[in-house]
Coordinates of C-alpha atoms in Angstrom, one line a residue:
M39 CA 0.2 0.0 0.0
S40 CA 1.5 3.3 -1.0
D41 CA 2.2 6.5 1.2
D42 CA -0.6 8.6 -0.4
E43 CA -3.7 4.7 0.6
F44 CA -1.7 4.8 4.6
M45 CA -2.4 9.0 4.8
M46 CA -5.8 8.1 3.5
D47 CA -7.0 6.5 6.3
D48 CA -5.3 7.8 8.8
A49 CA -7.5 10.5 7.7
L50 CA -10.2 7.6 8.1
D51 CA -9.0 7.2 11.6
D52 CA -9.2 10.5 12.9
D53 CA -12.6 11.1 11.4
E54 CA -13.7 8.6 13.1
Q55 CA -12.8 8.8 16.4
D56 CA -15.8 11.2 18.1
Y57 CA -18.7 8.7 16.1
E58 CA -16.6 5.3 17.5
F59 CA -15.3 5.8 20.8
E60 CA -17.6 4.9 24.3
F61 CA -16.0 7.7 26.6
E62 CA -16.1 7.1 30.8
D63 CA -16.0 11.2 32.2
D64 CA -13.6 11.2 34.0
E65 CA -11.3 15.0 34.0
D66 CA -8.3 13.4 36.0
M67 CA -7.6 11.8 32.2
D68 CA -8.0 15.0 30.8
D69 CA -4.5 16.0 30.0
Q70 CA -3.3 13.0 30.2
N71 CA -4.6 12.3 27.2
A72 CA -4.4 15.7 25.2
D73 CA -0.3 15.1 26.0
V74 CA -0.4 11.5 24.3
E75 CA -2.7 13.2 21.4
N76 CA -0.4 16.1 21.1
K77 CA 2.8 13.3 20.3
Y78 CA 0.0 12.1 18.5
Y79 CA -0.3 13.8 15.9
N80 CA 3.4 15.1 15.7
A81 CA 4.3 11.3 14.9
K82 CA 2.2 11.7 12.1
V83 CA 3.4 15.1 10.4
I84 CA 7.2 13.5 9.9
K85 CA 5.5 9.9 8.8
A86 CA 6.2 10.0 4.8
D87 CA 9.1 11.7 5.5
N88 CA 11.0 10.5 8.6
P89 CA 9.1 7.1 8.8
R90 CA 11.4 5.2 10.6
D91 CA 12.2 8.8 13.6
A92 CA 7.7 8.2 12.9
L93 CA 7.6 4.1 14.3
R94 CA 9.7 6.1 17.7
E95 CA 7.2 7.7 18.1
F96 CA 4.3 5.6 17.7
R97 CA 6.1 3.0 20.2
D98 CA 7.1 5.9 22.8
I99 CA 2.7 6.5 22.6
V100 CA 2.1 2.5 23.6
H101 CA 4.6 2.3 26.0
Q102 CA 3.4 5.4 27.7
D103 CA -0.7 4.7 26.9
Q104 CA -0.3 1.1 28.1
I105 CA -3.7 0.7 25.6
Q106 CA -5.9 3.0 28.1
S107 CA -7.1 4.9 25.9
E108 CA -8.1 5.0 22.3
W109 CA -4.7 7.4 21.2
G110 CA -2.2 4.2 22.6
F111 CA -4.8 1.4 19.9
K112 CA -4.4 4.4 17.1
A113 CA -0.8 4.9 17.8
L114 CA 0.1 0.3 17.3
K115 CA -2.0 0.5 14.3
Q116 CA 0.2 3.4 12.6
Q117 CA 2.8 1.2 13.9
I118 CA 1.8 -1.9 12.2
K119 CA 1.1 0.5 9.4
L120 CA 4.6 1.9 8.9
L121 CA 6.3 -1.9 10.4
L122 CA 4.7 -3.4 6.6
S123 CA 6.0 -0.7 4.3
L124 CA 9.2 -1.0 6.0
G125 CA 8.8 -4.6 5.1
Q126 CA 9.4 -5.3 8.7
Y127 CA 6.9 -8.0 8.4
D128 CA 7.7 -10.2 10.9
D129 CA 7.5 -7.7 13.5
A130 CA 4.1 -6.0 11.6
L131 CA 2.3 -9.0 12.8
N132 CA 3.6 -9.8 16.3
E133 CA 1.9 -6.0 16.7
Y134 CA -1.5 -6.9 15.5
A135 CA -1.5 -10.1 17.2
H136 CA -1.0 -7.0 20.0
L137 CA -4.2 -5.2 18.6
V138 CA -6.3 -8.3 18.0
R139 CA -5.7 -9.0 21.9
C140 CA -6.7 -5.4 22.6
T141 CA -10.0 -4.9 20.8
E142 CA -11.1 -5.9 24.2
K143 CA -11.2 -2.6 25.5
S144 CA -14.0 -1.1 27.1
F145 CA -13.2 2.6 25.0
L146 CA -13.5 0.4 22.1
S147 CA -16.7 0.0 20.2
F148 CA -17.5 -3.3 18.4
N149 CA -17.7 -1.4 14.5
Y150 CA -14.4 0.4 15.3
V151 CA -12.6 -2.4 16.0
E152 CA -13.8 -4.8 12.9
K153 CA -12.8 -1.4 10.5
S154 CA -9.6 -0.8 12.0
I155 CA -8.9 -5.0 11.0
N156 CA -10.3 -5.1 8.5
T157 CA -8.0 -2.1 7.7
I158 CA -5.2 -3.6 9.0
L159 CA -5.7 -7.1 6.7
D160 CA -6.1 -4.9 3.8
C161 CA -3.0 -3.3 4.4
A162 CA -1.2 -7.2 4.8
S163 CA -2.9 -8.2 1.4
T164 CA -1.6 -5.7 -0.1
V165 CA 2.5 -6.2 0.2
L166 CA 2.8 -7.6 -3.1
E167 CA 6.4 -9.1 -1.2
M168 CA 5.2 -10.4 1.7
P169 CA 4.5 -14.4 1.1
C170 CA 1.4 -16.5 1.4
D171 CA 2.4 -18.2 4.5
K172 CA 3.4 -14.8 6.3
I173 CA 0.4 -12.9 4.8
E174 CA -1.4 -16.3 5.7
A175 CA -0.7 -16.0 9.4
W176 CA -2.9 -12.1 9.1
Y177 CA -6.2 -14.3 8.8
E178 CA -5.2 -17.4 10.9
V179 CA -5.1 -14.8 14.2
T180 CA -7.9 -12.8 13.8
K181 CA -10.4 -16.2 13.3
R182 CA -8.3 -17.4 16.6
T183 CA -9.3 -14.8 18.0
A184 CA -12.3 -13.8 17.4
L185 CA -13.6 -18.4 17.8
A186 CA -12.2 -17.8 20.9
R187 CA -14.2 -15.0 22.7
N188 CA -17.1 -16.2 19.6
T189 CA -17.1 -13.6 18.2
E190 CA -19.1 -14.7 14.7
R191 CA -20.2 -12.2 12.6
L192 CA -16.4 -11.2 12.9
Y193 CA -14.9 -14.2 12.4
T194 CA -17.4 -15.0 9.5
K195 CA -16.5 -11.7 8.2
V196 CA -12.9 -12.1 8.1
C197 CA -13.3 -15.7 6.7
I198 CA -14.6 -14.0 4.0
K199 CA -12.3 -11.2 2.7
H200 CA -9.8 -14.2 3.4
A201 CA -11.3 -15.6 0.3
Y202 CA -11.2 -12.5 -1.8
L203 CA -7.5 -12.2 -1.4
W204 CA -6.9 -15.7 -2.2
L205 CA -9.1 -15.3 -4.5
S206 CA -8.0 -12.7 -6.3
R207 CA -4.3 -14.5 -6.6
H208 CA -5.3 -17.6 -7.7
E209 CA -4.9 -19.9 -5.2
W210 CA -6.6 -22.0 -6.0
H211 CA -6.0 -24.4 -2.8
R212 CA -5.6 -22.5 0.3
L213 CA -8.9 -21.0 -1.5
S214 CA -10.9 -24.0 -1.5
L215 CA -9.7 -24.7 2.5
V216 CA -11.0 -21.7 3.5
L217 CA -14.8 -21.1 1.8
G218 CA -14.3 -24.8 3.6
D219 CA -14.8 -23.6 7.1
L220 CA -16.5 -20.6 5.7
R221 CA -19.4 -23.2 4.1
A222 CA -18.3 -24.8 7.3
N223 CA -19.3 -22.7 9.8
V224 CA -22.4 -21.0 7.6
L225 CA -24.5 -23.3 6.9
S226 CA -23.9 -24.8 10.7
D227 CA -25.4 -21.4 12.3
K228 CA -28.1 -21.6 14.7
Q229 CA -30.0 -18.6 13.4
S230 CA -30.5 -20.3 10.3
D231 CA -34.1 -18.4 9.7
T232 CA -32.5 -15.0 10.1
Q233 CA -31.6 -12.6 6.8
I234 CA -27.5 -11.9 8.0
H235 CA -27.9 -15.5 8.1
G236 CA -29.0 -15.9 4.4
T237 CA -26.8 -12.9 2.8
N238 CA -23.7 -14.9 4.5
V239 CA -24.8 -17.9 2.7
L240 CA -25.0 -16.6 -0.7
E241 CA -21.7 -14.5 -0.1
L242 CA -21.0 -18.6 0.3
Y243 CA -22.4 -18.9 -3.1
S244 CA -20.9 -16.2 -4.8
L245 CA -17.2 -16.9 -4.0
E246 CA -17.4 -20.3 -4.8
I247 CA -19.8 -20.5 -8.1
Q248 CA -16.4 -17.9 -9.1
M249 CA -14.2 -20.4 -7.9
Y250 CA -15.4 -23.6 -9.8
Q251 CA -15.7 -21.1 -13.0
Q252 CA -12.4 -20.8 -13.1
L253 CA -11.2 -24.1 -12.7
H254 CA -14.0 -25.6 -15.4
N255 CA -16.3 -27.0 -13.3
A256 CA -19.4 -26.8 -14.4
S257 CA -21.8 -30.0 -12.6
M258 CA -20.8 -27.2 -9.8
V259 CA -21.2 -24.4 -11.1
K260 CA -24.5 -25.3 -11.2
K261 CA -25.2 -26.8 -7.7
V262 CA -24.3 -24.4 -5.9
F263 CA -26.5 -21.8 -9.1
L264 CA -29.3 -23.9 -7.8
E265 CA -29.0 -23.9 -3.8
A266 CA -28.2 -19.6 -4.7
T267 CA -31.7 -19.6 -6.1
N268 CA -33.3 -21.4 -3.7
V269 CA -31.7 -18.7 -0.8
T270 CA -35.2 -15.9 0.4
N271 CA -34.5 -15.3 3.7
A272 CA -32.2 -12.8 2.5
I273 CA -30.4 -8.8 1.6
P274 CA -27.4 -9.1 0.2
H275 CA -25.8 -6.4 -1.3
P276 CA -25.9 -6.8 -4.9
R277 CA -23.4 -6.9 -6.8
T278 CA -22.9 -10.5 -4.9
M279 CA -26.0 -11.7 -6.8
G280 CA -25.1 -9.9 -9.8
V281 CA -21.9 -12.1 -10.0
I282 CA -24.3 -15.3 -9.1
R283 CA -26.5 -14.5 -11.7
E284 CA -23.4 -13.5 -14.7
F285 CA -22.3 -17.0 -13.9
G286 CA -25.5 -18.6 -13.8
G287 CA -26.1 -17.1 -17.6
K288 CA -22.9 -18.3 -18.7
M289 CA -23.9 -21.6 -17.5
Y290 CA -26.6 -22.1 -19.3
M291 CA -25.2 -20.7 -22.2
K292 CA -23.2 -23.4 -22.8
E293 CA -25.6 -25.7 -22.3
K294 CA -27.8 -22.7 -24.8
D295 CA -30.6 -22.9 -22.7
W296 CA -30.6 -19.6 -24.7
E297 CA -33.9 -17.5 -22.4
A298 CA -33.2 -19.1 -19.3
A299 CA -29.5 -17.5 -19.8
Q300 CA -30.9 -14.2 -21.3
V301 CA -33.5 -14.2 -18.2
N302 CA -30.4 -14.8 -15.5
F303 CA -27.8 -11.9 -17.6
F304 CA -30.3 -9.4 -17.5
Q305 CA -31.1 -9.8 -13.4
A306 CA -26.9 -9.3 -13.2
F307 CA -27.1 -5.8 -14.9
R308 CA -29.7 -5.0 -12.8
N309 CA -27.6 -6.3 -9.5
Y310 CA -24.5 -4.2 -11.8
D311 CA -26.5 -1.1 -12.5
E312 CA -28.1 -1.0 -8.9
A313 CA -24.2 -1.2 -7.2
G314 CA -23.1 0.8 -9.4
S315 CA -20.2 -1.9 -11.1
S316 CA -18.9 -1.4 -14.5
Q317 CA -19.6 -5.4 -14.4
R318 CA -22.3 -4.0 -16.2
I319 CA -21.7 -3.4 -19.6
Q320 CA -19.7 -6.2 -19.5
V321 CA -22.9 -8.6 -18.7
L322 CA -24.9 -5.8 -20.9
K323 CA -23.3 -7.5 -24.4
Y324 CA -24.3 -11.0 -22.9
L325 CA -28.2 -10.0 -22.6
V326 CA -27.5 -8.8 -26.1
L327 CA -25.6 -11.9 -27.3
A328 CA -27.7 -13.9 -24.8
N329 CA -31.6 -12.1 -27.0
M330 CA -30.4 -13.4 -30.9
L331 CA -29.3 -16.2 -29.5
M332 CA -32.9 -17.0 -28.4
G333 CA -34.1 -15.6 -31.6
S334 CA -36.0 -12.7 -30.2
S335 CA -37.6 -9.6 -32.0
I336 CA -37.1 -7.5 -29.1
N337 CA -35.0 -4.2 -28.4
L338 CA -33.2 -4.5 -25.6
F339 CA -33.0 -0.8 -25.3
D340 CA -36.1 -0.1 -25.7
S341 CA -36.1 -0.4 -21.3
Q342 CA -35.4 2.2 -19.3
E343 CA -33.5 0.0 -17.9
T344 CA -30.7 0.0 -20.8
K345 CA -31.2 2.7 -23.0
P346 CA -28.6 4.6 -21.2
Y347 CA -26.1 2.8 -22.2
K348 CA -26.9 1.9 -26.1
D349 CA -24.2 4.5 -26.8
D350 CA -21.4 3.8 -24.4
P351 CA -18.3 3.2 -26.2
D352 CA -18.0 0.0 -24.8
I353 CA -21.1 -1.6 -26.3
V354 CA -21.6 0.1 -29.7
A355 CA -20.3 -2.8 -32.0
M356 CA -22.1 -5.3 -30.1
T357 CA -26.0 -2.5 -30.8
A358 CA -24.1 -2.9 -34.5
L359 CA -25.1 -6.8 -34.3
M360 CA -27.9 -7.0 -33.1
D361 CA -29.2 -3.9 -35.7
A362 CA -27.9 -6.5 -38.4
Y363 CA -29.6 -9.2 -36.4
E364 CA -32.7 -7.3 -36.4
R365 CA -32.2 -6.2 -40.3
R366 CA -31.6 -10.4 -40.9
D367 CA -28.8 -8.9 -42.3
V368 CA -26.4 -11.6 -42.8
K369 CA -23.9 -9.6 -44.5
D370 CA -23.7 -6.8 -42.5
A371 CA -23.9 -8.8 -39.7
E372 CA -20.0 -10.0 -40.8
R373 CA -18.7 -7.0 -42.1
I374 CA -19.8 -5.3 -38.3
I375 CA -18.1 -8.6 -36.5
S376 CA -14.5 -7.8 -38.8
D377 CA -14.8 -4.3 -38.8
H378 CA -14.5 -4.6 -34.8
H379 CA -12.8 -8.3 -34.6
Y380 CA -10.5 -7.1 -31.6
T381 CA -13.6 -5.8 -29.6
F382 CA -15.9 -9.6 -30.8
L383 CA -12.4 -11.7 -29.8
Q384 CA -10.9 -9.9 -26.3
D385 CA -14.0 -11.3 -24.3
T386 CA -12.8 -15.7 -24.8
F387 CA -16.8 -15.4 -23.6
V388 CA -18.3 -13.4 -26.5
Q389 CA -15.5 -15.3 -28.8
Q390 CA -17.6 -19.0 -28.8
F391 CA -21.0 -17.8 -29.2
I392 CA -19.9 -15.2 -32.4
P393 CA -20.7 -18.2 -34.5
D394 CA -23.5 -19.4 -32.5
V395 CA -25.2 -15.8 -33.6
I396 CA -24.5 -15.8 -37.1
K397 CA -26.1 -19.0 -37.5
E398 CA -28.8 -18.1 -35.8
L399 CA -28.8 -15.0 -37.9
R400 CA -28.8 -16.8 -41.1
V401 CA -31.4 -19.4 -39.6
Q402 CA -33.5 -16.1 -39.2
Y403 CA -32.7 -15.4 -42.6
I404 CA -34.0 -18.6 -44.3
L405 CA -37.6 -19.0 -42.6
N406 CA -38.3 -14.8 -43.2
Y407 CA -37.1 -15.5 -47.2
I408 CA -39.3 -19.8 -47.8
R409 CA -42.0 -18.0 -45.8
P410 CA -44.4 -16.9 -49.6
Y411 CA -42.5 -19.7 -51.6
R412 CA -43.2 -24.0 -52.2
S413 CA -40.5 -24.7 -53.6
V414 CA -36.6 -23.2 -52.6
R415 CA -33.2 -23.7 -54.7
L416 CA -30.4 -24.2 -52.2
D417 CA -28.7 -22.3 -54.9
R418 CA -29.9 -19.3 -54.6
L419 CA -29.5 -19.7 -50.4
A420 CA -26.4 -20.4 -50.6
S421 CA -25.4 -17.2 -52.8
M422 CA -27.9 -14.7 -50.8
L423 CA -26.2 -16.0 -47.6
D424 CA -22.1 -16.8 -49.6
I425 CA -22.5 -19.6 -48.4
R426 CA -21.4 -23.6 -49.5
I427 CA -24.9 -25.4 -50.7
D428 CA -23.7 -28.6 -48.2
E429 CA -23.8 -25.6 -45.4
V430 CA -27.2 -24.0 -46.5
E431 CA -28.3 -28.5 -47.1
A432 CA -27.2 -28.7 -43.3
L433 CA -28.8 -26.0 -41.9
L434 CA -32.6 -27.1 -43.6
V435 CA -32.5 -30.7 -41.7
M436 CA -31.7 -29.1 -38.8
L437 CA -35.0 -26.9 -39.4
I438 CA -36.4 -29.5 -40.4
L439 CA -36.1 -31.9 -37.6
D440 CA -36.6 -29.3 -35.1
G441 CA -40.4 -29.2 -36.7
R442 CA -39.1 -25.3 -37.1
I443 CA -40.6 -26.0 -41.7
D444 CA -43.0 -28.3 -43.2
G445 CA -41.0 -29.5 -46.3
A446 CA -38.6 -31.9 -47.1
L447 CA -35.0 -31.3 -48.7
D448 CA -35.0 -32.7 -52.7
G449 CA -31.5 -34.1 -52.4
M450 CA -30.8 -35.3 -56.0
H451 CA -31.8 -31.3 -57.5
H452 CA -31.3 -29.8 -54.2
V453 CA -34.0 -28.5 -54.0
L454 CA -36.3 -27.2 -50.5
Q455 CA -40.2 -29.1 -51.0
I456 CA -41.9 -26.1 -48.5
K457 CA -44.8 -27.7 -46.8
H458 CA -45.9 -25.0 -44.2
A459 CA -42.6 -22.6 -42.4
S460 CA -43.2 -22.6 -39.5
T461 CA -42.9 -19.2 -39.1
P462 CA -46.6 -18.1 -38.1
N463 CA -48.4 -16.3 -41.9
H464 CA -50.0 -13.2 -40.2
S465 CA -52.3 -12.4 -42.6
Q466 CA -54.1 -15.7 -42.7
D467 CA -53.8 -16.4 -38.7
M468 CA -56.4 -13.0 -38.9
Q469 CA -58.7 -14.0 -41.1
H470 CA -58.8 -17.3 -38.5
A471 CA -59.5 -15.3 -35.9
L472 CA -61.4 -12.9 -36.9
H473 CA -64.1 -15.9 -38.6
H474 CA -63.8 -17.0 -35.2
W475 CA -64.4 -13.7 -33.1
S476 CA -67.0 -13.1 -36.1
K477 CA -68.8 -16.7 -34.8
Q478 CA -69.3 -15.8 -30.7
V479 CA -70.5 -12.4 -31.6
H480 CA -73.6 -14.0 -33.3
A481 CA -74.1 -16.8 -30.6
L482 CA -74.2 -13.8 -28.7
A483 CA -76.7 -12.0 -30.2
L484 CA -78.8 -15.4 -30.5
A485 CA -78.3 -15.5 -26.4
I486 CA -79.6 -11.7 -25.7
S487 CA -82.3 -12.4 -28.5
H488 CA -83.5 -15.8 -27.3
K489 CA -83.5 -14.2 -23.2
Q490 CA -85.6 -11.3 -24.9
V491 CA -88.0 -12.8 -26.0
V492 CA -88.1 -15.2 -23.2
A493 CA -88.5 -11.8 -21.1
K494 CA -91.5 -11.1 -23.3
R495 CA -93.4 -13.9 -22.1
L496 CA -92.5 -13.8 -18.1
V497 CA -93.8 -10.7 -18.6
R498 CA -96.9 -11.3 -20.8
T499 CA -97.5 -13.8 -18.2
K500 CA -97.8 -11.9 -15.4

């Protein structure tokens, strides 16, 4: 962590001091506290230019105060950060263990303790030169203390932070061990019906899904995803749900369940958008991709959620492809993919489905083209699509077998004989609907007439 980041953390500490500490009215301590406070700020002034001198000053404060006030605790935190920045990792860990033992002091609120531990663990985690075993020790010290004091909330939060560290570093073995501990702790929680428990469970599932996705374990991704969608009593961070839904969408894409993928990508986009995450743009690309593959005629950018991003530079190539798809313009779609080659191929996930998009676009073109005909020559379709006759034949065989075309192939003459294209004939459907509606109106008129006759007879009888 840089000196600027250290200074920012210090400023946050100072801003929190009036709200996070629990003071006791003891006027006799005022002078002593004022003296320690002055020494603390004097040490901070020289911290950037003379870190070793500042370290000595902070050590003197800790020795003088014996962690009997907030200033001694703050000085110990500064001491740990300086030791980390100076590369004295073993000394920093020893002082951190001292700090963790001091967290039960009465003048420290639980929220402040939690924030302090998170801040220091963040500092240690960003020191790339520190070996993994040493970083592991920082988290283990914290978790042992949390378990010894029966503070489940702190233990769970530290485990989650620990897991995110190894996930970011692709330390899969270490991550699996941490997730094993977290799963055992979270899923055995006695308060399993609370929203806090449900929220922690979703954090666990989010981490597991990301790990299994990276390890290409599709069966476990699906298993954990389905478990996550069954959690109802929770208030997770929208980014957590964004991750779960995004990887669920990717799972369904690989299964070629385009509709389920589209639903999950849309939910992921909304979650990321709510969280203010830049990942929303990436997921929006996946959403456009799924929408095209499912053969939808709906323009995604007509919705209020997606409309603001239609002209985003990172997605303009995808929107152009979608526009070509809606026009069933195969050649323009292929040109767009060629012109924006880097955009489409830099994302390996998008790249693997581009052939499916072109295939679906050709299918939609064929279905539209053959609608008014009873027979179509395959060489004509091949010429229009700029592909070989055998490729056209393969597409037609697939459509016939799927029931999307009611027809047969004349292999001898390379002709498609069409009995009925599955694409609806709107004018014929309209005629059937009008005929059915007129019959219903006629039946209704007869019923009303019959009731009027019966009513008149009753009147006459009376």
